[in-house]
């Protein structure tokens, strides 16, 4: 057997960490496997040195696709025995995916033999309840049950052959074909034997667990397991809450930044460029920021005044000889927005020169005067929504409809 050289990116240490020693008692200790091949890394430490060994899965290991190495200070020093690695590989990868590097306390040992001085690593033997609690907290049980649901009823029954240790091969073939949908489970290589030997340990275990629950209704040490599970789940929940709080702080800082820039007179387009957002996102951002700061939105009258001011500005630019694209750049608006402003400007300047638009605006004003809701007015106008909304603006520009002596609009 050679020494596996890890591929680039095969293992990237997660940002957070968990030390197994903090979550339960061990059931003894043993010598880690493979230390013979890593004497140079181990010899850096004096005998008896206490270290924290990181469990590192090696899915690309050509000799064992479910191998789990022990790394100390980023250098591999030993391995979990193959029988233990079958169980721990998927669990460690699940915790890595949740954002945690997994560590265990260990001790460097030294002895002299016929071949000279040798170094090894003494590691703890963790109890089954600890491992099972970590497995369930990481969601592997739920994932395994979901994989079983992909099978037919007959295939699920065949999975129970021999207590889930050596199920019928047709069921295993069906599971194997679904392996891409469940990448958290590592299958062994062809050198491991038949499919029952290559099957992920936790598939077989949870089949047996379901059989025990269904057939014998046995209760395990629920108090111990539940306490451990809650501890691990609480750890993950705390991490997610930290991430949510960081996101809330980031968004709040972004909103305050946008509001400050807007208060300095910066245009939405400029704010969008500085914050790497779209103008629409900036608009929504400013709306949330004003709401959080208790800033009252501008009144409809103020909006109309601002609209007329912008329309007049666009018209002045046009009369000075500027093209529409130049006006859009100067005002920080889109081409379509500038087109609408120019149309509004010429209407505001001489409404009687646009009889159809003027008539629609007057009709809108009359309908509004009857007390109808906005959506009802838009429906009765019988035009597109865009034209209807424009008629609302025009009606506000014209002011309330004049009435005759009898009280009806003229």
JSON list of N, CA, C and O in Angstrom, two decimals, residues 235-291:
[
{"chain": "A", "resi": 235, "resn": "UNK", "atom": "N", "xyz": [-25.48, 23.29, 18.80]},
{"chain": "A", "resi": 235, "resn": "UNK", "atom": "CA", "xyz": [-24.23, 23.84, 18.25]},
{"chain": "A", "resi": 235, "resn": "UNK", "atom": "C", "xyz": [-24.44, 24.34, 16.82]},
{"chain": "A", "resi": 235, "resn": "UNK", "atom": "O", "xyz": [-24.03, 25.44, 16.45]},
{"chain": "A", "resi": 236, "resn": "UNK", "atom": "N", "xyz": [-25.11, 23.52, 16.00]},
{"chain": "A", "resi": 236, "resn": "UNK", "atom": "CA", "xyz": [-25.37, 23.91, 14.62]},
{"chain": "A", "resi": 236, "resn": "UNK", "atom": "C", "xyz": [-26.33, 25.10, 14.58]},
{"chain": "A", "resi": 236, "resn": "UNK", "atom": "O", "xyz": [-26.16, 26.04, 13.79]},
{"chain": "A", "resi": 237, "resn": "UNK", "atom": "N", "xyz": [-27.37, 25.08, 15.45]},
{"chain": "A", "resi": 237, "resn": "UNK", "atom": "CA", "xyz": [-28.34, 26.17, 15.48]},
{"chain": "A", "resi": 237, "resn": "UNK", "atom": "C", "xyz": [-27.67, 27.49, 15.86]},
{"chain": "A", "resi": 237, "resn": "UNK", "atom": "O", "xyz": [-27.99, 28.54, 15.29]},
{"chain": "A", "resi": 238, "resn": "UNK", "atom": "N", "xyz": [-26.73, 27.43, 16.82]},
{"chain": "A", "resi": 238, "resn": "UNK", "atom": "CA", "xyz": [-26.02, 28.65, 17.22]},
{"chain": "A", "resi": 238, "resn": "UNK", "atom": "C", "xyz": [-25.22, 29.21, 16.06]},
{"chain": "A", "resi": 238, "resn": "UNK", "atom": "O", "xyz": [-25.17, 30.42, 15.85]},
{"chain": "A", "resi": 239, "resn": "UNK", "atom": "N", "xyz": [-24.61, 28.32, 15.30]},
{"chain": "A", "resi": 239, "resn": "UNK", "atom": "CA", "xyz": [-23.82, 28.78, 14.16]},
{"chain": "A", "resi": 239, "resn": "UNK", "atom": "C", "xyz": [-24.72, 29.44, 13.11]},
{"chain": "A", "resi": 239, "resn": "UNK", "atom": "O", "xyz": [-24.40, 30.50, 12.56]},
{"chain": "A", "resi": 240, "resn": "UNK", "atom": "N", "xyz": [-25.88, 28.84, 12.84]},
{"chain": "A", "resi": 240, "resn": "UNK", "atom": "CA", "xyz": [-26.80, 29.43, 11.86]},
{"chain": "A", "resi": 240, "resn": "UNK", "atom": "C", "xyz": [-27.32, 30.77, 12.34]},
{"chain": "A", "resi": 240, "resn": "UNK", "atom": "O", "xyz": [-27.48, 31.70, 11.54]},
{"chain": "A", "resi": 241, "resn": "UNK", "atom": "N", "xyz": [-27.58, 30.89, 13.66]},
{"chain": "A", "resi": 241, "resn": "UNK", "atom": "CA", "xyz": [-28.05, 32.15, 14.19]},
{"chain": "A", "resi": 241, "resn": "UNK", "atom": "C", "xyz": [-26.98, 33.23, 14.07]},
{"chain": "A", "resi": 241, "resn": "UNK", "atom": "O", "xyz": [-27.27, 34.39, 13.77]},
{"chain": "A", "resi": 242, "resn": "UNK", "atom": "N", "xyz": [-25.72, 32.84, 14.30]},
{"chain": "A", "resi": 242, "resn": "UNK", "atom": "CA", "xyz": [-24.63, 33.80, 14.12]},
{"chain": "A", "resi": 242, "resn": "UNK", "atom": "C", "xyz": [-24.57, 34.28, 12.68]},
{"chain": "A", "resi": 242, "resn": "UNK", "atom": "O", "xyz": [-24.36, 35.47, 12.41]},
{"chain": "A", "resi": 243, "resn": "UNK", "atom": "N", "xyz": [-24.76, 33.36, 11.73]},
{"chain": "A", "resi": 243, "resn": "UNK", "atom": "CA", "xyz": [-24.73, 33.74, 10.32]},
{"chain": "A", "resi": 243, "resn": "UNK", "atom": "C", "xyz": [-25.88, 34.68, 9.99]},
{"chain": "A", "resi": 243, "resn": "UNK", "atom": "O", "xyz": [-25.71, 35.65, 9.24]},
{"chain": "A", "resi": 244, "resn": "UNK", "atom": "N", "xyz": [-27.08, 34.39, 10.56]},
{"chain": "A", "resi": 244, "resn": "UNK", "atom": "CA", "xyz": [-28.22, 35.27, 10.30]},
{"chain": "A", "resi": 244, "resn": "UNK", "atom": "C", "xyz": [-27.99, 36.66, 10.89]},
{"chain": "A", "resi": 244, "resn": "UNK", "atom": "O", "xyz": [-28.33, 37.67, 10.26]},
{"chain": "A", "resi": 245, "resn": "UNK", "atom": "N", "xyz": [-27.42, 36.71, 12.08]},
{"chain": "A", "resi": 245, "resn": "UNK", "atom": "CA", "xyz": [-27.16, 38.00, 12.71]},
{"chain": "A", "resi": 245, "resn": "UNK", "atom": "C", "xyz": [-26.13, 38.80, 11.92]},
{"chain": "A", "resi": 245, "resn": "UNK", "atom": "O", "xyz": [-26.26, 40.01, 11.74]},
{"chain": "A", "resi": 246, "resn": "UNK", "atom": "N", "xyz": [-25.10, 38.11, 11.41]},
{"chain": "A", "resi": 246, "resn": "UNK", "atom": "CA", "xyz": [-24.10, 38.79, 10.58]},
{"chain": "A", "resi": 246, "resn": "UNK", "atom": "C", "xyz": [-24.74, 39.35, 9.32]},
{"chain": "A", "resi": 246, "resn": "UNK", "atom": "O", "xyz": [-24.40, 40.45, 8.87]},
{"chain": "A", "resi": 247, "resn": "UNK", "atom": "N", "xyz": [-25.67, 38.58, 8.73]},
{"chain": "A", "resi": 247, "resn": "UNK", "atom": "CA", "xyz": [-26.35, 39.06, 7.53]},
{"chain": "A", "resi": 247, "resn": "UNK", "atom": "C", "xyz": [-27.23, 40.26, 7.84]},
{"chain": "A", "resi": 247, "resn": "UNK", "atom": "O", "xyz": [-27.30, 41.23, 7.07]},
{"chain": "A", "resi": 248, "resn": "UNK", "atom": "N", "xyz": [-27.92, 40.23, 9.02]},
{"chain": "A", "resi": 248, "resn": "UNK", "atom": "CA", "xyz": [-28.73, 41.38, 9.41]},
{"chain": "A", "resi": 248, "resn": "UNK", "atom": "C", "xyz": [-27.88, 42.62, 9.61]},
{"chain": "A", "resi": 248, "resn": "UNK", "atom": "O", "xyz": [-28.25, 43.72, 9.17]},
{"chain": "A", "resi": 249, "resn": "UNK", "atom": "N", "xyz": [-26.72, 42.45, 10.23]},
{"chain": "A", "resi": 249, "resn": "UNK", "atom": "CA", "xyz": [-25.82, 43.59, 10.45]},
{"chain": "A", "resi": 249, "resn": "UNK", "atom": "C", "xyz": [-25.29, 44.13, 9.13]},
{"chain": "A", "resi": 249, "resn": "UNK", "atom": "O", "xyz": [-25.14, 45.34, 8.94]},
{"chain": "A", "resi": 250, "resn": "UNK", "atom": "N", "xyz": [-24.97, 43.19, 8.20]},
{"chain": "A", "resi": 250, "resn": "UNK", "atom": "CA", "xyz": [-24.46, 43.62, 6.91]},
{"chain": "A", "resi": 250, "resn": "UNK", "atom": "C", "xyz": [-25.50, 44.43, 6.15]},
{"chain": "A", "resi": 250, "resn": "UNK", "atom": "O", "xyz": [-25.21, 45.49, 5.58]},
{"chain": "A", "resi": 251, "resn": "UNK", "atom": "N", "xyz": [-26.76, 43.95, 6.17]},
{"chain": "A", "resi": 251, "resn": "UNK", "atom": "CA", "xyz": [-27.82, 44.65, 5.47]},
{"chain": "A", "resi": 251, "resn": "UNK", "atom": "C", "xyz": [-28.11, 46.01, 6.12]},
{"chain": "A", "resi": 251, "resn": "UNK", "atom": "O", "xyz": [-28.35, 47.00, 5.43]},
{"chain": "A", "resi": 252, "resn": "UNK", "atom": "N", "xyz": [-28.06, 46.04, 7.47]},
{"chain": "A", "resi": 252, "resn": "UNK", "atom": "CA", "xyz": [-28.30, 47.31, 8.15]},
{"chain": "A", "resi": 252, "resn": "UNK", "atom": "C", "xyz": [-27.22, 48.33, 7.80]},
{"chain": "A", "resi": 252, "resn": "UNK", "atom": "O", "xyz": [-27.52, 49.50, 7.53]},
{"chain": "A", "resi": 253, "resn": "UNK", "atom": "N", "xyz": [-25.96, 47.87, 7.78]},
{"chain": "A", "resi": 253, "resn": "UNK", "atom": "CA", "xyz": [-24.87, 48.78, 7.43]},
{"chain": "A", "resi": 253, "resn": "UNK", "atom": "C", "xyz": [-25.02, 49.27, 5.99]},
{"chain": "A", "resi": 253, "resn": "UNK", "atom": "O", "xyz": [-24.76, 50.44, 5.67]},
{"chain": "A", "resi": 254, "resn": "UNK", "atom": "N", "xyz": [-25.46, 48.37, 5.10]},
{"chain": "A", "resi": 254, "resn": "UNK", "atom": "CA", "xyz": [-25.65, 48.73, 3.70]},
{"chain": "A", "resi": 254, "resn": "UNK", "atom": "C", "xyz": [-26.77, 49.75, 3.56]},
{"chain": "A", "resi": 254, "resn": "UNK", "atom": "O", "xyz": [-26.65, 50.73, 2.80]},
{"chain": "A", "resi": 255, "resn": "UNK", "atom": "N", "xyz": [-27.86, 49.57, 4.32]},
{"chain": "A", "resi": 255, "resn": "UNK", "atom": "CA", "xyz": [-28.99, 50.51, 4.27]},
{"chain": "A", "resi": 255, "resn": "UNK", "atom": "C", "xyz": [-28.56, 51.88, 4.78]},
{"chain": "A", "resi": 255, "resn": "UNK", "atom": "O", "xyz": [-28.89, 52.92, 4.19]},
{"chain": "A", "resi": 256, "resn": "UNK", "atom": "N", "xyz": [-27.82, 51.89, 5.90]},
{"chain": "A", "resi": 256, "resn": "UNK", "atom": "CA", "xyz": [-27.37, 53.17, 6.46]},
{"chain": "A", "resi": 256, "resn": "UNK", "atom": "C", "xyz": [-26.41, 53.88, 5.51]},
{"chain": "A", "resi": 256, "resn": "UNK", "atom": "O", "xyz": [-26.45, 55.10, 5.36]},
{"chain": "A", "resi": 257, "resn": "UNK", "atom": "N", "xyz": [-25.57, 53.09, 4.85]},
{"chain": "A", "resi": 257, "resn": "UNK", "atom": "CA", "xyz": [-24.62, 53.66, 3.88]},
{"chain": "A", "resi": 257, "resn": "UNK", "atom": "C", "xyz": [-25.38, 54.29, 2.71]},
{"chain": "A", "resi": 257, "resn": "UNK", "atom": "O", "xyz": [-25.09, 55.42, 2.28]},
{"chain": "A", "resi": 258, "resn": "UNK", "atom": "N", "xyz": [-26.37, 53.55, 2.20]},
{"chain": "A", "resi": 258, "resn": "UNK", "atom": "CA", "xyz": [-27.16, 54.05, 1.07]},
{"chain": "A", "resi": 258, "resn": "UNK", "atom": "C", "xyz": [-27.90, 55.33, 1.46]},
{"chain": "A", "resi": 258, "resn": "UNK", "atom": "O", "xyz": [-27.97, 56.30, 0.69]},
{"chain": "A", "resi": 259, "resn": "UNK", "atom": "N", "xyz": [-28.48, 55.34, 2.67]},
{"chain": "A", "resi": 259, "resn": "UNK", "atom": "CA", "xyz": [-29.24, 56.51, 3.13]},
{"chain": "A", "resi": 259, "resn": "UNK", "atom": "C", "xyz": [-28.31, 57.71, 3.29]},
{"chain": "A", "resi": 259, "resn": "UNK", "atom": "O", "xyz": [-28.68, 58.84, 2.96]},
{"chain": "A", "resi": 260, "resn": "UNK", "atom": "N", "xyz": [-27.10, 57.46, 3.78]},
{"chain": "A", "resi": 260, "resn": "UNK", "atom": "CA", "xyz": [-26.15, 58.55, 3.96]},
{"chain": "A", "resi": 260, "resn": "UNK", "atom": "C", "xyz": [-25.74, 59.14, 2.60]},
{"chain": "A", "resi": 260, "resn": "UNK", "atom": "O", "xyz": [-25.67, 60.36, 2.43]},
{"chain": "A", "resi": 261, "resn": "UNK", "atom": "N", "xyz": [-25.47, 58.27, 1.63]},
{"chain": "A", "resi": 261, "resn": "UNK", "atom": "CA", "xyz": [-25.10, 58.74, 0.30]},
{"chain": "A", "resi": 261, "resn": "UNK", "atom": "C", "xyz": [-26.25, 59.52, -0.34]},
{"chain": "A", "resi": 261, "resn": "UNK", "atom": "O", "xyz": [-26.03, 60.53, -1.00]},
{"chain": "A", "resi": 262, "resn": "UNK", "atom": "N", "xyz": [-27.47, 59.02, -0.15]},
{"chain": "A", "resi": 262, "resn": "UNK", "atom": "CA", "xyz": [-28.63, 59.71, -0.71]},
{"chain": "A", "resi": 262, "resn": "UNK", "atom": "C", "xyz": [-28.79, 61.09, -0.07]},
{"chain": "A", "resi": 262, "resn": "UNK", "atom": "O", "xyz": [-29.14, 62.07, -0.74]},
{"chain": "A", "resi": 263, "resn": "UNK", "atom": "N", "xyz": [-28.53, 61.17, 1.23]},
{"chain": "A", "resi": 263, "resn": "UNK", "atom": "CA", "xyz": [-28.61, 62.45, 1.92]},
{"chain": "A", "resi": 263, "resn": "UNK", "atom": "C", "xyz": [-27.56, 63.44, 1.45]},
{"chain": "A", "resi": 263, "resn": "UNK", "atom": "O", "xyz": [-27.73, 64.67, 1.58]},
{"chain": "A", "resi": 264, "resn": "UNK", "atom": "N", "xyz": [-26.46, 62.91, 0.91]},
{"chain": "A", "resi": 264, "resn": "UNK", "atom": "CA", "xyz": [-25.41, 63.77, 0.37]},
{"chain": "A", "resi": 264, "resn": "UNK", "atom": "C", "xyz": [-25.73, 64.24, -1.04]},
{"chain": "A", "resi": 264, "resn": "UNK", "atom": "O", "xyz": [-24.92, 64.94, -1.66]},
{"chain": "A", "resi": 265, "resn": "UNK", "atom": "N", "xyz": [-26.87, 63.79, -1.57]},
{"chain": "A", "resi": 265, "resn": "UNK", "atom": "CA", "xyz": [-27.27, 64.22, -2.91]},
{"chain": "A", "resi": 265, "resn": "UNK", "atom": "C", "xyz": [-26.85, 63.27, -4.01]},
{"chain": "A", "resi": 265, "resn": "UNK", "atom": "O", "xyz": [-26.99, 63.59, -5.20]},
{"chain": "A", "resi": 266, "resn": "UNK", "atom": "N", "xyz": [-26.35, 62.10, -3.64]},
{"chain": "A", "resi": 266, "resn": "UNK", "atom": "CA", "xyz": [-25.93, 61.14, -4.66]},
{"chain": "A", "resi": 266, "resn": "UNK", "atom": "C", "xyz": [-27.14, 60.52, -5.34]},
{"chain": "A", "resi": 266, "resn": "UNK", "atom": "O", "xyz": [-28.17, 60.25, -4.70]},
{"chain": "A", "resi": 267, "resn": "UNK", "atom": "N", "xyz": [-27.03, 60.28, -6.65]},
{"chain": "A", "resi": 267, "resn": "UNK", "atom": "CA", "xyz": [-28.12, 59.68, -7.40]},
{"chain": "A", "resi": 267, "resn": "UNK", "atom": "C", "xyz": [-28.16, 58.18, -7.17]},
{"chain": "A", "resi": 267, "resn": "UNK", "atom": "O", "xyz": [-27.14, 57.56, -6.83]},
{"chain": "A", "resi": 268, "resn": "UNK", "atom": "N", "xyz": [-29.34, 57.59, -7.39]},
{"chain": "A", "resi": 268, "resn": "UNK", "atom": "CA", "xyz": [-29.49, 56.15, -7.18]},
{"chain": "A", "resi": 268, "resn": "UNK", "atom": "C", "xyz": [-28.51, 55.36, -8.03]},
{"chain": "A", "resi": 268, "resn": "UNK", "atom": "O", "xyz": [-27.98, 54.33, -7.59]},
{"chain": "A", "resi": 269, "resn": "UNK", "atom": "N", "xyz": [-28.26, 55.83, -9.26]},
{"chain": "A", "resi": 269, "resn": "UNK", "atom": "CA", "xyz": [-27.34, 55.10, -10.13]},
{"chain": "A", "resi": 269, "resn": "UNK", "atom": "C", "xyz": [-25.93, 55.09, -9.55]},
{"chain": "A", "resi": 269, "resn": "UNK", "atom": "O", "xyz": [-25.23, 54.07, -9.56]},
{"chain": "A", "resi": 270, "resn": "UNK", "atom": "N", "xyz": [-25.50, 56.23, -8.99]},
{"chain": "A", "resi": 270, "resn": "UNK", "atom": "CA", "xyz": [-24.16, 56.30, -8.39]},
{"chain": "A", "resi": 270, "resn": "UNK", "atom": "C", "xyz": [-24.08, 55.43, -7.14]},
{"chain": "A", "resi": 270, "resn": "UNK", "atom": "O", "xyz": [-23.07, 54.77, -6.89]},
{"chain": "A", "resi": 271, "resn": "UNK", "atom": "N", "xyz": [-25.15, 55.46, -6.34]},
{"chain": "A", "resi": 271, "resn": "UNK", "atom": "CA", "xyz": [-25.16, 54.63, -5.13]},
{"chain": "A", "resi": 271, "resn": "UNK", "atom": "C", "xyz": [-25.10, 53.15, -5.52]},
{"chain": "A", "resi": 271, "resn": "UNK", "atom": "O", "xyz": [-24.40, 52.35, -4.90]},
{"chain": "A", "resi": 272, "resn": "UNK", "atom": "N", "xyz": [-25.83, 52.78, -6.58]},
{"chain": "A", "resi": 272, "resn": "UNK", "atom": "CA", "xyz": [-25.84, 51.40, -7.05]},
{"chain": "A", "resi": 272, "resn": "UNK", "atom": "C", "xyz": [-24.44, 50.95, -7.45]},
{"chain": "A", "resi": 272, "resn": "UNK", "atom": "O", "xyz": [-24.01, 49.84, -7.14]},
{"chain": "A", "resi": 273, "resn": "UNK", "atom": "N", "xyz": [-23.73, 51.81, -8.16]},
{"chain": "A", "resi": 273, "resn": "UNK", "atom": "CA", "xyz": [-22.38, 51.46, -8.58]},
{"chain": "A", "resi": 273, "resn": "UNK", "atom": "C", "xyz": [-21.46, 51.28, -7.38]},
{"chain": "A", "resi": 273, "resn": "UNK", "atom": "O", "xyz": [-20.64, 50.35, -7.34]},
{"chain": "A", "resi": 274, "resn": "UNK", "atom": "N", "xyz": [-21.57, 52.14, -6.39]},
{"chain": "A", "resi": 274, "resn": "UNK", "atom": "CA", "xyz": [-20.69, 52.05, -5.22]},
{"chain": "A", "resi": 274, "resn": "UNK", "atom": "C", "xyz": [-20.98, 50.81, -4.39]},
{"chain": "A", "resi": 274, "resn": "UNK", "atom": "O", "xyz": [-20.07, 50.20, -3.83]},
{"chain": "A", "resi": 275, "resn": "UNK", "atom": "N", "xyz": [-22.25, 50.42, -4.30]},
{"chain": "A", "resi": 275, "resn": "UNK", "atom": "CA", "xyz": [-22.63, 49.27, -3.49]},
{"chain": "A", "resi": 275, "resn": "UNK", "atom": "C", "xyz": [-22.74, 47.98, -4.30]},
{"chain": "A", "resi": 275, "resn": "UNK", "atom": "O", "xyz": [-23.13, 46.94, -3.75]},
{"chain": "A", "resi": 276, "resn": "UNK", "atom": "N", "xyz": [-22.42, 48.02, -5.61]},
{"chain": "A", "resi": 276, "resn": "UNK", "atom": "CA", "xyz": [-22.52, 46.85, -6.49]},
{"chain": "A", "resi": 276, "resn": "UNK", "atom": "C", "xyz": [-23.93, 46.28, -6.50]},
{"chain": "A", "resi": 276, "resn": "UNK", "atom": "O", "xyz": [-24.16, 45.08, -6.37]},
{"chain": "A", "resi": 277, "resn": "UNK", "atom": "N", "xyz": [-24.91, 47.18, -6.63]},
{"chain": "A", "resi": 277, "resn": "UNK", "atom": "CA", "xyz": [-26.32, 46.78, -6.70]},
{"chain": "A", "resi": 277, "resn": "UNK", "atom": "C", "xyz": [-26.95, 47.35, -7.96]},
{"chain": "A", "resi": 277, "resn": "UNK", "atom": "O", "xyz": [-26.31, 48.12, -8.70]},
{"chain": "A", "resi": 278, "resn": "UNK", "atom": "N", "xyz": [-28.19, 46.98, -8.22]},
{"chain": "A", "resi": 278, "resn": "UNK", "atom": "CA", "xyz": [-28.94, 47.58, -9.32]},
{"chain": "A", "resi": 278, "resn": "UNK", "atom": "C", "xyz": [-29.68, 48.80, -8.76]},
{"chain": "A", "resi": 278, "resn": "UNK", "atom": "O", "xyz": [-29.93, 48.89, -7.55]},
{"chain": "A", "resi": 279, "resn": "UNK", "atom": "N", "xyz": [-30.05, 49.75, -9.62]},
{"chain": "A", "resi": 279, "resn": "UNK", "atom": "CA", "xyz": [-30.82, 50.90, -9.13]},
{"chain": "A", "resi": 279, "resn": "UNK", "atom": "C", "xyz": [-32.11, 50.51, -8.43]},
{"chain": "A", "resi": 279, "resn": "UNK", "atom": "O", "xyz": [-32.50, 51.14, -7.45]},
{"chain": "A", "resi": 280, "resn": "UNK", "atom": "N", "xyz": [-32.77, 49.44, -8.92]},
{"chain": "A", "resi": 280, "resn": "UNK", "atom": "CA", "xyz": [-34.00, 48.99, -8.26]},
{"chain": "A", "resi": 280, "resn": "UNK", "atom": "C", "xyz": [-33.71, 48.49, -6.86]},
{"chain": "A", "resi": 280, "resn": "UNK", "atom": "O", "xyz": [-34.48, 48.75, -5.91]},
{"chain": "A", "resi": 281, "resn": "UNK", "atom": "N", "xyz": [-32.60, 47.76, -6.68]},
{"chain": "A", "resi": 281, "resn": "UNK", "atom": "CA", "xyz": [-32.23, 47.29, -5.35]},
{"chain": "A", "resi": 281, "resn": "UNK", "atom": "C", "xyz": [-31.93, 48.46, -4.42]},
{"chain": "A", "resi": 281, "resn": "UNK", "atom": "O", "xyz": [-32.27, 48.42, -3.24]},
{"chain": "A", "resi": 282, "resn": "UNK", "atom": "N", "xyz": [-31.30, 49.49, -4.97]},
{"chain": "A", "resi": 282, "resn": "UNK", "atom": "CA", "xyz": [-31.02, 50.69, -4.17]},
{"chain": "A", "resi": 282, "resn": "UNK", "atom": "C", "xyz": [-32.32, 51.35, -3.74]},
{"chain": "A", "resi": 282, "resn": "UNK", "atom": "O", "xyz": [-32.47, 51.80, -2.60]},
{"chain": "A", "resi": 283, "resn": "UNK", "atom": "N", "xyz": [-33.28, 51.41, -4.67]},
{"chain": "A", "resi": 283, "resn": "UNK", "atom": "CA", "xyz": [-34.59, 52.00, -4.34]},
{"chain": "A", "resi": 283, "resn": "UNK", "atom": "C", "xyz": [-35.24, 51.26, -3.18]},
{"chain": "A", "resi": 283, "resn": "UNK", "atom": "O", "xyz": [-35.75, 51.87, -2.24]},
{"chain": "A", "resi": 284, "resn": "UNK", "atom": "N", "xyz": [-35.22, 49.91, -3.24]},
{"chain": "A", "resi": 284, "resn": "UNK", "atom": "CA", "xyz": [-35.80, 49.11, -2.16]},
{"chain": "A", "resi": 284, "resn": "UNK", "atom": "C", "xyz": [-35.01, 49.29, -0.87]},
{"chain": "A", "resi": 284, "resn": "UNK", "atom": "O", "xyz": [-35.58, 49.33, 0.23]},
{"chain": "A", "resi": 285, "resn": "UNK", "atom": "N", "xyz": [-33.69, 49.39, -1.01]},
{"chain": "A", "resi": 285, "resn": "UNK", "atom": "CA", "xyz": [-32.82, 49.56, 0.15]},
{"chain": "A", "resi": 285, "resn": "UNK", "atom": "C", "xyz": [-33.14, 50.87, 0.87]},
{"chain": "A", "resi": 285, "resn": "UNK", "atom": "O", "xyz": [-33.26, 50.92, 2.10]},
{"chain": "A", "resi": 286, "resn": "UNK", "atom": "N", "xyz": [-33.29, 51.93, 0.09]},
{"chain": "A", "resi": 286, "resn": "UNK", "atom": "CA", "xyz": [-33.59, 53.24, 0.67]},
{"chain": "A", "resi": 286, "resn": "UNK", "atom": "C", "xyz": [-34.97, 53.24, 1.33]},
{"chain": "A", "resi": 286, "resn": "UNK", "atom": "O", "xyz": [-35.17, 53.86, 2.38]},
{"chain": "A", "resi": 287, "resn": "UNK", "atom": "N", "xyz": [-35.90, 52.51, 0.72]},
{"chain": "A", "resi": 287, "resn": "UNK", "atom": "CA", "xyz": [-37.25, 52.43, 1.30]},
{"chain": "A", "resi": 287, "resn": "UNK", "atom": "C", "xyz": [-37.18, 51.76, 2.68]},
{"chain": "A", "resi": 287, "resn": "UNK", "atom": "O", "xyz": [-37.78, 52.26, 3.65]},
{"chain": "A", "resi": 288, "resn": "UNK", "atom": "N", "xyz": [-36.44, 50.64, 2.78]},
{"chain": "A", "resi": 288, "resn": "UNK", "atom": "CA", "xyz": [-36.32, 49.96, 4.07]},
{"chain": "A", "resi": 288, "resn": "UNK", "atom": "C", "xyz": [-35.57, 50.83, 5.07]},
{"chain": "A", "resi": 288, "resn": "UNK", "atom": "O", "xyz": [-35.92, 50.87, 6.26]},
{"chain": "A", "resi": 289, "resn": "UNK", "atom": "N", "xyz": [-34.54, 51.53, 4.60]},
{"chain": "A", "resi": 289, "resn": "UNK", "atom": "CA", "xyz": [-33.75, 52.36, 5.51]},
{"chain": "A", "resi": 289, "resn": "UNK", "atom": "C", "xyz": [-34.59, 53.51, 6.06]},
{"chain": "A", "resi": 289, "resn": "UNK", "atom": "O", "xyz": [-34.51, 53.83, 7.25]},
{"chain": "A", "resi": 290, "resn": "UNK", "atom": "N", "xyz": [-35.38, 54.14, 5.20]},
{"chain": "A", "resi": 290, "resn": "UNK", "atom": "CA", "xyz": [-36.24, 55.24, 5.67]},
{"chain": "A", "resi": 290, "resn": "UNK", "atom": "C", "xyz": [-37.27, 54.73, 6.68]},
{"chain": "A", "resi": 290, "resn": "UNK", "atom": "O", "xyz": [-37.55, 55.37, 7.68]},
{"chain": "A", "resi": 291, "resn": "UNK", "atom": "N", "xyz": [-37.82, 53.55, 6.38]},
{"chain": "A", "resi": 291, "resn": "UNK", "atom": "CA", "xyz": [-38.81, 52.97, 7.28]},
{"chain": "A", "resi": 291, "resn": "UNK", "atom": "C", "xyz": [-38.20, 52.65, 8.63]},
{"chain": "A", "resi": 291, "resn": "UNK", "atom": "O", "xyz": [-38.80, 52.94, 9.68]}
]
